[in-house]
Short mmCIF file of C-alpha atoms in Angstrom, two decimals:
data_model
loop_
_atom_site.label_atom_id
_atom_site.label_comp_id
_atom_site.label_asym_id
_atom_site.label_seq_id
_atom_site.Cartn_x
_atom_site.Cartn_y
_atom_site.Cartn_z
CA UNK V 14 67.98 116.87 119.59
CA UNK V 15 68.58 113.02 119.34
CA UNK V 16 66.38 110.06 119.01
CA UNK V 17 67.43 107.10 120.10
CA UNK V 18 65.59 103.51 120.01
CA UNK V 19 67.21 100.45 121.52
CA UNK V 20 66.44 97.22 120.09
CA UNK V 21 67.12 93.60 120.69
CA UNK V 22 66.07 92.59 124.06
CA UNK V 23 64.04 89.57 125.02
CA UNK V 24 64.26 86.50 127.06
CA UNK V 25 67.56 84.32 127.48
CA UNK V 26 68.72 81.37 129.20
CA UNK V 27 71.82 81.60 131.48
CA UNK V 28 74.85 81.44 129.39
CA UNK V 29 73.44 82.81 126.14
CA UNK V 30 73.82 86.14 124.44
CA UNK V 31 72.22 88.86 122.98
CA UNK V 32 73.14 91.86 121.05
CA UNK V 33 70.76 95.16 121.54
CA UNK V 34 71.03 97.80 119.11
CA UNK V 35 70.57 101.76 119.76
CA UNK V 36 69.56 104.05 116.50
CA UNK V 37 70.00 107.46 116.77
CA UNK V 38 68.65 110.28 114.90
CA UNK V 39 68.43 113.71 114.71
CA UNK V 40 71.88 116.00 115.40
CA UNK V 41 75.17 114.74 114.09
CA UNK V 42 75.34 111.07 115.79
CA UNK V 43 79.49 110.69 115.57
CA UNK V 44 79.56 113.54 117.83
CA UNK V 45 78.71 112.47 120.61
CA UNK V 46 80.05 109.53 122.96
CA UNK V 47 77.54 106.94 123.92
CA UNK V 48 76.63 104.55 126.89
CA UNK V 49 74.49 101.65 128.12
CA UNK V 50 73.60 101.77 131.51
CA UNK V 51 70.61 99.35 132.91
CA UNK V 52 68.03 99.13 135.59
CA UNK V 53 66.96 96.35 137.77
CA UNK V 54 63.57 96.07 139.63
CA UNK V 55 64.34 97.87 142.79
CA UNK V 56 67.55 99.10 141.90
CA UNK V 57 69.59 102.76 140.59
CA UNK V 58 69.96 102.70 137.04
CA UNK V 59 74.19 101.79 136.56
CA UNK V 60 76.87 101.95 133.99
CA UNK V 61 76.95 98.90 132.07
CA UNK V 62 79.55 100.18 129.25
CA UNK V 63 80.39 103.55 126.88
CA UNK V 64 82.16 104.32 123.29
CA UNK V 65 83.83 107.42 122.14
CA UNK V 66 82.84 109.38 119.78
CA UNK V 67 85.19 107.79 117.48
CA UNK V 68 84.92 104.38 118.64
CA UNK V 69 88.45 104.54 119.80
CA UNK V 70 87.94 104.28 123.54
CA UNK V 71 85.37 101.87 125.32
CA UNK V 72 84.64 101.67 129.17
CA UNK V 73 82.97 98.86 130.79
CA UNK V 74 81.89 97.91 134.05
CA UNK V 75 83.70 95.19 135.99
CA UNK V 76 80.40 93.31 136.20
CA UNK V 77 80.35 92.97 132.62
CA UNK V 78 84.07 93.21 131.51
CA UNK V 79 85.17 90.44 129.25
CA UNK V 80 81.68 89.52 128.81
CA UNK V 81 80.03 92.35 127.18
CA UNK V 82 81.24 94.58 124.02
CA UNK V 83 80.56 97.81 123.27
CA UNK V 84 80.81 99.14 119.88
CA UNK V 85 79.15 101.92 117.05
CA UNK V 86 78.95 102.37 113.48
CA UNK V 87 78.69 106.03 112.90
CA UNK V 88 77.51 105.71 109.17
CA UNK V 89 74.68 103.33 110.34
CA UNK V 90 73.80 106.06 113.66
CA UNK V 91 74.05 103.07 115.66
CA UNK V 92 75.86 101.63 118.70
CA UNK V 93 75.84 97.87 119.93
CA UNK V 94 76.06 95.88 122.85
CA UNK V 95 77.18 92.22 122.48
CA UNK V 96 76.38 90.32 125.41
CA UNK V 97 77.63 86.96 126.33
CA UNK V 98 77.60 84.53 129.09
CA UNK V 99 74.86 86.10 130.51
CA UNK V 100 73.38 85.23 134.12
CA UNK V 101 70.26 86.02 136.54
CA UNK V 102 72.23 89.49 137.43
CA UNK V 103 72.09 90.75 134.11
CA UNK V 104 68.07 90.99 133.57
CA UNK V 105 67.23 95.04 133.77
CA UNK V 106 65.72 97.34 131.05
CA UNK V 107 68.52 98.49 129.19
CA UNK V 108 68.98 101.88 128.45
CA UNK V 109 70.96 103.63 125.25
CA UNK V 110 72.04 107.09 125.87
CA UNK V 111 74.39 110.01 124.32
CA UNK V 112 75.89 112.96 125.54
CA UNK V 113 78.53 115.21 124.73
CA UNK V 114 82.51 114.48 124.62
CA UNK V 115 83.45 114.64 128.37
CA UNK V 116 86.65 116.49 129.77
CA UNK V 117 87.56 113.45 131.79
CA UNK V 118 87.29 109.76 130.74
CA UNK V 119 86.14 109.20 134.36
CA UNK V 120 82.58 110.99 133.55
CA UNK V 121 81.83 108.50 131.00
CA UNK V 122 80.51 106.07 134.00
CA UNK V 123 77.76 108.64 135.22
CA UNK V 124 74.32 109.62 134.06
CA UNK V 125 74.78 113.09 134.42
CA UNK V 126 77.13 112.97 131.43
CA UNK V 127 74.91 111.78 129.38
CA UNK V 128 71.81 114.26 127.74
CA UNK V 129 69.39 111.60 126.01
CA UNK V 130 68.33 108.56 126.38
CA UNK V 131 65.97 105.99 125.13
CA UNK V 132 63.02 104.05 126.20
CA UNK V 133 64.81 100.97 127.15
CA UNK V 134 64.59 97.49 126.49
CA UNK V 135 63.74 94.55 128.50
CA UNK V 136 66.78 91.72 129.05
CA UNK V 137 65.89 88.82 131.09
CA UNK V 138 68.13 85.82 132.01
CA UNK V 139 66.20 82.62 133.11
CA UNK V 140 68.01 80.61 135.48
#
């Protein structure tokens, strides 16, 4: 099993930034790859970004590409997200979630790769 707790959310004005943190414990946290997806009001939860298991690789949505960073200290059990720039489309609960090394990088983008996840955490962008 893994726990994992996300951290850092709150309320920003367009054009700040924000950096949530995800702690993990439990089984071996470097094994496993990790992601960020989010959830509007209304909306399907969606890929925001994902790390491999050795940091190595990162994905990102195109929403949030060159504006968001994805990355994980392994000896801490913890993966970031470093948000910049952000706008109104960006407020969601974030979510933190792991899962195991896929067979394809193109399964990092969907839930169903992904086994745990944590409560979330409330972002919200003020106009």
């Amino acid at each position: 099993q893994v726990q994992l707790v996300e951290s850092g959310g709150g309320l920003v004005q367009a054009g700040g930034s924000l950096r949530l943190s995800c702690a993990a414990s439990g089984r071996t946290f470097g094994s496993y790859i990790k992601g960020w997806f989010r959830q509007a009001p209304g909306k399907e939860r969606e890929f925001v970004a994902a790390i491999s298991w050795s940091g190595g690789s990162t994905y990102y949505a195109d929403s949030v590409k060159g504006r968001f960073t994805i990355s994980r200290d392994n000896a801490k059990n913890t993966v970031y997200l470093t948000m910049i720039s952000l706008n109104s489309e960006d407020t969601a609960v974030y979510y933190c979630a792991a899962g195991s090394i896929p067979r394809t990088s193109s399964s990092y983008y969907y839930t169903s790769q992904y086994t745990y996840w944590g409560q979330g955490t409330q972002v919200t962008v003020s106009s």
